[in-house]
Amino acid sequence: MEYESIIGLEVHAQLLTESKIFCGCSTIFGSPPNTQTCPVCLGLPGVLPVINRKAVEHGIKTVLAVGGKVHAESIFARKNYFYPDLPKGYQISQYEKPLSTGGFIEIDTDSVKKKIKINRIHLEEDAGKSMHPDDESDDETSVDMNRCGIPLIEIVSEPDIASPEEAYLYLTKLRQILQYLGICSGNMEEGALRCDANVSVRPMGVEKFGINTEVKNMNSFRGVEKALSYEIERQIEILEKGGTVVKETLLWDEKKQISSVMRTKEESHDYRYFPEPDLVTLAVSEEWIDQIKRSLPELPEQKKQRFVTQYEIPEYDAGVLTSSKELADYYEECVKYHPESKMVSNWVMGEVLRELKERKIGIKNFKIAPTDLTDLLRLIDEGIISGKMAKEIFAEMTETGKSASEIISEKGLAQITDEEELSRIVEEVLTDNPENVKMYRAGKEKLLGFFVGQVMKRTEGKANPKLVNEVLKAKLSENRDEK
Amino acid sequence: MKRGEVCSEEIISSVFDQIKKANPNTNAYVTLLKEQAKESAKRIDDRRSKGENLGALAGLPVAIKDNICTRGVRTTCGSKILSNFVPPYDATVVRRLKEADAVIIGKTNMDEFAMGSSNETSFFGLVKNPFDSQRIPGGSSGGSAAAVALHMATMALGSDTGGSVRQPASLCGVVGMKPTYGRVSRFGLVAFASSLDQIGPITKDVKDCALLSSLICSHDPKDSTSLPEAESNFTESLEGDVKYIKVGIADEYFGQGLDEEVKEAVMKGITLLEKLGMKVEKISLPHTDKAIATYYVLATAEASSNLARYDGVKYGFRPEEELDLSQMYKKTRSEGFGAEVKRRIILGTYVLSAGYYEAYYAKAQKVRTIIREDFSKAFEKVDVIITPTSPTTAFRIGEKIDDPLTMYLSDIYTTSANLAGIPAISVPCGKDSKGLPIGLQIMGKPLSEDLIFKVAYALEQNL
Ligand SMILES: [Zn+2]
């Protein structure tokens, strides 16, 4: 039987604010445990939360970027459960009245564009991190509260995602948007972006949804894809054997590439949500939304379309170049100095991206500045170096960090474009090969290639081929007239 | 004092003499700060002798209820679970008192986590009524009320979630005021029911109450529910014409369960105000009988969540033995909390549970809105509403402790002000035949503290 899968994703994104969502503590990642805490985020008796407007602003930016509706009033709620990394015994989140509803993210599947609808986006605080000892030693589990109160938005999709590949594309696109907005690092390994999935399958043509399970602990983009494939196969296998899927929560194990049951429905929490009495209703005025709207940067889709029209490059190129804001900025900076936009695109998509991939670095850490690259490209245009030489020089530049002209002069790599010098070399070649000259003049014009080769040999390939051709042709015909 | 007739050090040491005499009998204090208080008093005297400007409460001995955080001083909430908790910060009200050069002399006893009307649920033992040691002082701010009544402090801070300042003030013959919700910062007040809690002053007379209120009523950016209102000096408007003030009385507050002697005393007080030229009018607050049930649903719901943080992981009491996580939680909370607190946590957890939320919590929120509207309508007709503070005078120790429902009715006249978020004051208005104090409650519209002080002052001065 054919099955189709139905996936909904819940993505938690840590917001790049300087301070936490309800207190003044720093949000910098990687500090020693429990150094970025205060009575508020530690949940000491008597303390109160105060909302960080910047976190709300970041949330609103996201809503606007996906075309959702920001609610004029939203309400914080307490999600109650006991866990050592949750110092208050509840997490401040939003429940009945979230920051926003609606919106969508468009993904490019094989041939078509598909809209994945957003159900809601809400604000909440992060919990701390339990640090379990690796082995079976007597070390006690300890808790790092630095993460307590880091602002999060949760972006909940509709169950519009039909495959693990689509889930991957959705996540990539969502991360791209968040990074463009500059509100989330998007780093899944550091936990700045976390993803849980609701998965169900049903036989093709059946309208009723299957029983869904929740998959957690997917720590990378590829991990999400793999975990979802695994879960879909598992569910299909159960149904094929005539069984029923159990509503439960599963944990993905990246190392073992399997998932295992974390808790069943019977064990599921009753979070006893109720409105957080320590915070007032979060009011978002039209003026505030307008102000944020005006401050929104160009988003990936807009930038891509602009690249197509402004730089007259193919949509494919534009898509690759705008995959990250930094790469797009790099490209635009290059075009500013070297307006041959398609040539620049070829170089950035080709040499530059290859280099980044090999070195496993981002464009931000790339040694070659846009002006260094365009200097190199200008040398090609001016005929000083050939395209082939340029690639070698580029490789050298990435190794040494030297500029193109430095490398050229150091290695004497410049093309010979001096007509007088070339004429002299051509004369030598013609004088040394009287037989071939005769044959050429007799009509065997194919021999031009032989002469070019000879010139190149004598110049160690540095002669400008176009100029060599011109000079050769002129000399060979010129002398005939004399005879 | 300004002329140096009495110095702060003398005042403080005489207060500690009185504490030495009266506290063993009443158990009003959980923690005494004798050395610190003496040092503070000395510093204030030094500054006074140098001619420096001093704050409004310079050198006055003030007691703080033990659910209000004091930096470096144990803050127990009358509970075993916080019996060793020392906050690293001052509550905003404490900071303001210190800035006004008050001398903090100790932390007062209270019902555990402010849950009680008799001060019998404290881990540190019950508090006795200053007028009759066989009787309760009221609760939950019983320690603060008893301390002021017995001159063991000039003034004190309490907290009022359903009457916890006013009811003990009434039963101990002192003045207690619950401000408009949001007028006093809750930062540093250990939460019982966040949407109802307010810190309030307990004092000997109305003037002191107005003075202390002026100091603590101010906006605090650390409390999101804090109102933006500017500070007021309530002492300035105590005197003056009262003839324009319209007083409302509601039958709902004089019905079944009200002690005859209490009723008589309160009616006498109202008659007195009428004689002073105030106009008395009948009003109706038709949903008064729903207040107690509404209060106990909402307050326990919030409490069940507020008290979740006491889990033995970070601070406070934790059992000695090695236990796994879930056992540690269970043992910490079973041994750390007393019976009444556990009862309320269970009740609150229940009313928030899936399947019961709508029937209890959501419904109670709706009734709360209706009760608030009752008051809005009434205040279209009158300026203040006068009721008894408590249906009876101080009852006997042990009389109601095993009957929670009867105990909860002690707050029948006070919880409405918390639900509606309005200010209310309790002022002494005589004594019953046993010599036990009776309190009269004056409620006003939001932010009308100045007016209820004025009425309270008129009553006090002419009684
Ligand atoms: Zn903090």
PDB file of N, CA, C and O in Angstrom, chain A residues 358-401:
ATOM      1  N   GLU A 358      35.574  23.517   1.147  1.00  0.00           N
ATOM      2  CA  GLU A 358      36.772  22.747   1.457  1.00  0.00           C
ATOM      3  C   GLU A 358      37.321  23.128   2.831  1.00  0.00           C
ATOM      4  O   GLU A 358      37.767  22.291   3.593  1.00  0.00           O
ATOM      5  N   ARG A 359      37.280  24.408   3.095  1.00  0.00           N
ATOM      6  CA  ARG A 359      37.840  24.880   4.361  1.00  0.00           C
ATOM      7  C   ARG A 359      36.840  24.834   5.500  1.00  0.00           C
ATOM      8  O   ARG A 359      37.151  25.169   6.634  1.00  0.00           O
ATOM      9  N   LYS A 360      35.611  24.450   5.180  1.00  0.00           N
ATOM     10  CA  LYS A 360      34.526  24.389   6.181  1.00  0.00           C
ATOM     11  C   LYS A 360      34.424  25.699   6.956  1.00  0.00           C
ATOM     12  O   LYS A 360      34.382  25.726   8.196  1.00  0.00           O
ATOM     13  N   ILE A 361      34.415  26.782   6.234  1.00  0.00           N
ATOM     14  CA  ILE A 361      34.252  28.085   6.893  1.00  0.00           C
ATOM     15  C   ILE A 361      33.097  28.837   6.242  1.00  0.00           C
ATOM     16  O   ILE A 361      32.626  28.465   5.161  1.00  0.00           O
ATOM     17  N   GLY A 362      32.643  29.857   6.904  1.00  0.00           N
ATOM     18  CA  GLY A 362      31.593  30.705   6.345  1.00  0.00           C
ATOM     19  C   GLY A 362      32.243  31.872   5.616  1.00  0.00           C
ATOM     20  O   GLY A 362      33.441  32.134   5.782  1.00  0.00           O
ATOM     21  N   ILE A 363      31.436  32.563   4.840  1.00  0.00           N
ATOM     22  CA  ILE A 363      31.962  33.674   4.055  1.00  0.00           C
ATOM     23  C   ILE A 363      32.540  34.756   4.956  1.00  0.00           C
ATOM     24  O   ILE A 363      33.464  35.473   4.592  1.00  0.00           O
ATOM     25  N   LYS A 364      31.986  34.837   6.189  1.00  0.00           N
ATOM     26  CA  LYS A 364      32.456  35.859   7.134  1.00  0.00           C
ATOM     27  C   LYS A 364      33.946  35.693   7.441  1.00  0.00           C
ATOM     28  O   LYS A 364      34.651  36.646   7.692  1.00  0.00           O
ATOM     29  N   ASN A 365      34.387  34.414   7.436  1.00  0.00           N
ATOM     30  CA  ASN A 365      35.780  34.141   7.787  1.00  0.00           C
ATOM     31  C   ASN A 365      36.660  33.938   6.556  1.00  0.00           C
ATOM     32  O   ASN A 365      37.778  33.441   6.657  1.00  0.00           O
ATOM     33  N   PHE A 366      36.136  34.297   5.400  1.00  0.00           N
ATOM     34  CA  PHE A 366      36.880  34.091   4.162  1.00  0.00           C
ATOM     35  C   PHE A 366      37.940  35.172   4.027  1.00  0.00           C
ATOM     36  O   PHE A 366      37.679  36.351   4.249  1.00  0.00           O
ATOM     37  N   LYS A 367      39.178  34.717   3.656  1.00  0.00           N
ATOM     38  CA  LYS A 367      40.321  35.623   3.635  1.00  0.00           C
ATOM     39  C   LYS A 367      40.242  36.661   2.530  1.00  0.00           C
ATOM     40  O   LYS A 367      40.741  37.775   2.659  1.00  0.00           O
ATOM     41  N   ILE A 368      39.682  36.253   1.396  1.00  0.00           N
ATOM     42  CA  ILE A 368      39.730  37.126   0.228  1.00  0.00           C
ATOM     43  C   ILE A 368      38.580  38.135   0.248  1.00  0.00           C
ATOM     44  O   ILE A 368      37.413  37.760   0.132  1.00  0.00           O
ATOM     45  N   ALA A 369      38.937  39.389   0.392  1.00  0.00           N
ATOM     46  CA  ALA A 369      37.918  40.439   0.443  1.00  0.00           C
ATOM     47  C   ALA A 369      37.350  40.657  -0.956  1.00  0.00           C
ATOM     48  O   ALA A 369      38.016  40.344  -1.955  1.00  0.00           O
ATOM     49  N   PRO A 370      36.114  41.189  -1.032  1.00  0.00           N
ATOM     50  CA  PRO A 370      35.515  41.422  -2.355  1.00  0.00           C
ATOM     51  C   PRO A 370      36.440  42.202  -3.297  1.00  0.00           C
ATOM     52  O   PRO A 370      36.580  41.835  -4.459  1.00  0.00           O
ATOM     53  N   THR A 371      37.110  43.223  -2.780  1.00  0.00           N
ATOM     54  CA  THR A 371      37.973  44.016  -3.675  1.00  0.00           C
ATOM     55  C   THR A 371      39.167  43.196  -4.157  1.00  0.00           C
ATOM     56  O   THR A 371      39.644  43.387  -5.273  1.00  0.00           O
ATOM     57  N   ASP A 372      39.649  42.262  -3.332  1.00  0.00           N
ATOM     58  CA  ASP A 372      40.743  41.392  -3.772  1.00  0.00           C
ATOM     59  C   ASP A 372      40.288  40.523  -4.942  1.00  0.00           C
ATOM     60  O   ASP A 372      41.018  40.318  -5.907  1.00  0.00           O
ATOM     61  N   LEU A 373      39.044  40.013  -4.802  1.00  0.00           N
ATOM     62  CA  LEU A 373      38.524  39.169  -5.879  1.00  0.00           C
ATOM     63  C   LEU A 373      38.331  39.985  -7.159  1.00  0.00           C
ATOM     64  O   LEU A 373      38.714  39.556  -8.250  1.00  0.00           O
ATOM     65  N   THR A 374      37.767  41.188  -7.011  1.00  0.00           N
ATOM     66  CA  THR A 374      37.494  41.970  -8.224  1.00  0.00           C
ATOM     67  C   THR A 374      38.782  42.464  -8.864  1.00  0.00           C
ATOM     68  O   THR A 374      38.850  42.607 -10.082  1.00  0.00           O
ATOM     69  N   ASP A 375      39.828  42.679  -8.067  1.00  0.00           N
ATOM     70  CA  ASP A 375      41.137  43.008  -8.655  1.00  0.00           C
ATOM     71  C   ASP A 375      41.589  41.888  -9.584  1.00  0.00           C
ATOM     72  O   ASP A 375      42.091  42.126 -10.680  1.00  0.00           O
ATOM     73  N   LEU A 376      41.390  40.674  -9.120  1.00  0.00           N
ATOM     74  CA  LEU A 376      41.776  39.499  -9.912  1.00  0.00           C
ATOM     75  C   LEU A 376      40.972  39.453 -11.209  1.00  0.00           C
ATOM     76  O   LEU A 376      41.519  39.238 -12.298  1.00  0.00           O
ATOM     77  N   LEU A 377      39.642  39.678 -11.062  1.00  0.00           N
ATOM     78  CA  LEU A 377      38.781  39.609 -12.246  1.00  0.00           C
ATOM     79  C   LEU A 377      39.147  40.703 -13.251  1.00  0.00           C
ATOM     80  O   LEU A 377      39.086  40.504 -14.464  1.00  0.00           O
ATOM     81  N   ARG A 378      39.511  41.878 -12.745  1.00  0.00           N
ATOM     82  CA  ARG A 378      39.887  42.975 -13.629  1.00  0.00           C
ATOM     83  C   ARG A 378      41.136  42.604 -14.444  1.00  0.00           C
ATOM     84  O   ARG A 378      41.236  42.916 -15.623  1.00  0.00           O
ATOM     85  N   LEU A 379      42.063  41.886 -13.814  1.00  0.00           N
ATOM     86  CA  LEU A 379      43.277  41.468 -14.511  1.00  0.00           C
ATOM     87  C   LEU A 379      42.944  40.536 -15.676  1.00  0.00           C
ATOM     88  O   LEU A 379      43.604  40.557 -16.717  1.00  0.00           O
ATOM     89  N   ILE A 380      41.891  39.717 -15.501  1.00  0.00           N
ATOM     90  CA  ILE A 380      41.466  38.857 -16.613  1.00  0.00           C
ATOM     91  C   ILE A 380      40.934  39.730 -17.739  1.00  0.00           C
ATOM     92  O   ILE A 380      41.305  39.597 -18.900  1.00  0.00           O
ATOM     93  N   ASP A 381      40.025  40.651 -17.345  1.00  0.00           N
ATOM     94  CA  ASP A 381      39.410  41.528 -18.349  1.00  0.00           C
ATOM     95  C   ASP A 381      40.450  42.333 -19.110  1.00  0.00           C
ATOM     96  O   ASP A 381      40.313  42.566 -20.302  1.00  0.00           O
ATOM     97  N   GLU A 382      41.472  42.761 -18.417  1.00  0.00           N
ATOM     98  CA  GLU A 382      42.494  43.575 -19.065  1.00  0.00           C
ATOM     99  C   GLU A 382      43.468  42.730 -19.859  1.00  0.00           C
ATOM    100  O   GLU A 382      44.407  43.249 -20.478  1.00  0.00           O
ATOM    101  N   GLY A 383      43.293  41.425 -19.810  1.00  0.00           N
ATOM    102  CA  GLY A 383      44.128  40.535 -20.594  1.00  0.00           C
ATOM    103  C   GLY A 383      45.480  40.298 -19.972  1.00  0.00           C
ATOM    104  O   GLY A 383      46.374  39.730 -20.592  1.00  0.00           O
ATOM    105  N   ILE A 384      45.665  40.739 -18.768  1.00  0.00           N
ATOM    106  CA  ILE A 384      46.970  40.565 -18.124  1.00  0.00           C
ATOM    107  C   ILE A 384      47.177  39.107 -17.737  1.00  0.00           C
ATOM    108  O   ILE A 384      48.276  38.588 -17.805  1.00  0.00           O
ATOM    109  N   ILE A 385      46.092  38.459 -17.353  1.00  0.00           N
ATOM    110  CA  ILE A 385      46.188  37.017 -17.087  1.00  0.00           C
ATOM    111  C   ILE A 385      45.038  36.316 -17.803  1.00  0.00           C
ATOM    112  O   ILE A 385      44.019  36.941 -18.124  1.00  0.00           O
ATOM    113  N   SER A 386      45.222  35.034 -18.006  1.00  0.00           N
ATOM    114  CA  SER A 386      44.140  34.261 -18.618  1.00  0.00           C
ATOM    115  C   SER A 386      43.222  33.762 -17.512  1.00  0.00           C
ATOM    116  O   SER A 386      43.590  33.782 -16.334  1.00  0.00           O
ATOM    117  N   GLY A 387      42.046  33.291 -17.908  1.00  0.00           N
ATOM    118  CA  GLY A 387      41.101  32.746 -16.945  1.00  0.00           C
ATOM    119  C   GLY A 387      41.722  31.579 -16.182  1.00  0.00           C
ATOM    120  O   GLY A 387      41.511  31.419 -14.982  1.00  0.00           O
ATOM    121  N   LYS A 388      42.498  30.765 -16.908  1.00  0.00           N
ATOM    122  CA  LYS A 388      43.109  29.594 -16.291  1.00  0.00           C
ATOM    123  C   LYS A 388      44.136  30.021 -15.233  1.00  0.00           C
ATOM    124  O   LYS A 388      44.163  29.508 -14.114  1.00  0.00           O
ATOM    125  N   MET A 389      44.934  31.033 -15.632  1.00  0.00           N
ATOM    126  CA  MET A 389      45.917  31.543 -14.680  1.00  0.00           C
ATOM    127  C   MET A 389      45.225  32.118 -13.456  1.00  0.00           C
ATOM    128  O   MET A 389      45.701  31.952 -12.316  1.00  0.00           O
ATOM    129  N   ALA A 390      44.113  32.787 -13.704  1.00  0.00           N
ATOM    130  CA  ALA A 390      43.375  33.433 -12.611  1.00  0.00           C
ATOM    131  C   ALA A 390      42.988  32.422 -11.535  1.00  0.00           C
ATOM    132  O   ALA A 390      43.081  32.686 -10.340  1.00  0.00           O
ATOM    133  N   LYS A 391      42.570  31.234 -11.987  1.00  0.00           N
ATOM    134  CA  LYS A 391      42.168  30.215 -11.013  1.00  0.00           C
ATOM    135  C   LYS A 391      43.351  29.763 -10.156  1.00  0.00           C
ATOM    136  O   LYS A 391      43.211  29.522  -8.957  1.00  0.00           O
ATOM    137  N   GLU A 392      44.504  29.669 -10.801  1.00  0.00           N
ATOM    138  CA  GLU A 392      45.687  29.291 -10.037  1.00  0.00           C
ATOM    139  C   GLU A 392      46.066  30.389  -9.033  1.00  0.00           C
ATOM    140  O   GLU A 392      46.414  30.118  -7.888  1.00  0.00           O
ATOM    141  N   ILE A 393      45.981  31.613  -9.535  1.00  0.00           N
ATOM    142  CA  ILE A 393      46.316  32.739  -8.653  1.00  0.00           C
ATOM    143  C   ILE A 393      45.340  32.793  -7.473  1.00  0.00           C
ATOM    144  O   ILE A 393      45.729  33.000  -6.323  1.00  0.00           O
ATOM    145  N   PHE A 394      44.050  32.532  -7.774  1.00  0.00           N
ATOM    146  CA  PHE A 394      43.017  32.539  -6.729  1.00  0.00           C
ATOM    147  C   PHE A 394      43.354  31.527  -5.626  1.00  0.00           C
ATOM    148  O   PHE A 394      43.292  31.834  -4.436  1.00  0.00           O
ATOM    149  N   ALA A 395      43.764  30.328  -6.082  1.00  0.00           N
ATOM    150  CA  ALA A 395      44.130  29.294  -5.113  1.00  0.00           C
ATOM    151  C   ALA A 395      45.287  29.772  -4.237  1.00  0.00           C
ATOM    152  O   ALA A 395      45.275  29.588  -3.017  1.00  0.00           O
ATOM    153  N   GLU A 396      46.255  30.415  -4.889  1.00  0.00           N
ATOM    154  CA  GLU A 396      47.410  30.957  -4.176  1.00  0.00           C
ATOM    155  C   GLU A 396      46.981  32.039  -3.169  1.00  0.00           C
ATOM    156  O   GLU A 396      47.455  32.092  -2.035  1.00  0.00           O
ATOM    157  N   MET A 397      46.034  32.866  -3.614  1.00  0.00           N
ATOM    158  CA  MET A 397      45.538  33.942  -2.742  1.00  0.00           C
ATOM    159  C   MET A 397      44.921  33.368  -1.464  1.00  0.00           C
ATOM    160  O   MET A 397      45.142  33.863  -0.365  1.00  0.00           O
ATOM    161  N   THR A 398      44.124  32.307  -1.617  1.00  0.00           N
ATOM    162  CA  THR A 398      43.474  31.729  -0.438  1.00  0.00           C
ATOM    163  C   THR A 398      44.498  31.089   0.488  1.00  0.00           C
ATOM    164  O   THR A 398      44.284  31.043   1.688  1.00  0.00           O
ATOM    165  N   GLU A 399      45.593  30.614  -0.100  1.00  0.00           N
ATOM    166  CA  GLU A 399      46.629  30.011   0.731  1.00  0.00           C
ATOM    167  C   GLU A 399      47.389  31.066   1.525  1.00  0.00           C
ATOM    168  O   GLU A 399      47.596  30.944   2.719  1.00  0.00           O
ATOM    169  N   THR A 400      47.837  32.093   0.787  1.00  0.00           N
ATOM    170  CA  THR A 400      48.797  33.034   1.373  1.00  0.00           C
ATOM    171  C   THR A 400      48.175  34.334   1.839  1.00  0.00           C
ATOM    172  O   THR A 400      48.773  35.059   2.625  1.00  0.00           O
ATOM    173  N   GLY A 401      46.992  34.630   1.312  1.00  0.00           N
ATOM    174  CA  GLY A 401      46.368  35.894   1.670  1.00  0.00           C
ATOM    175  C   GLY A 401      46.977  37.070   0.923  1.00  0.00           C
ATOM    176  O   GLY A 401      46.660  38.233   1.195  1.00  0.00           O
TER     177      GLY A 401
END
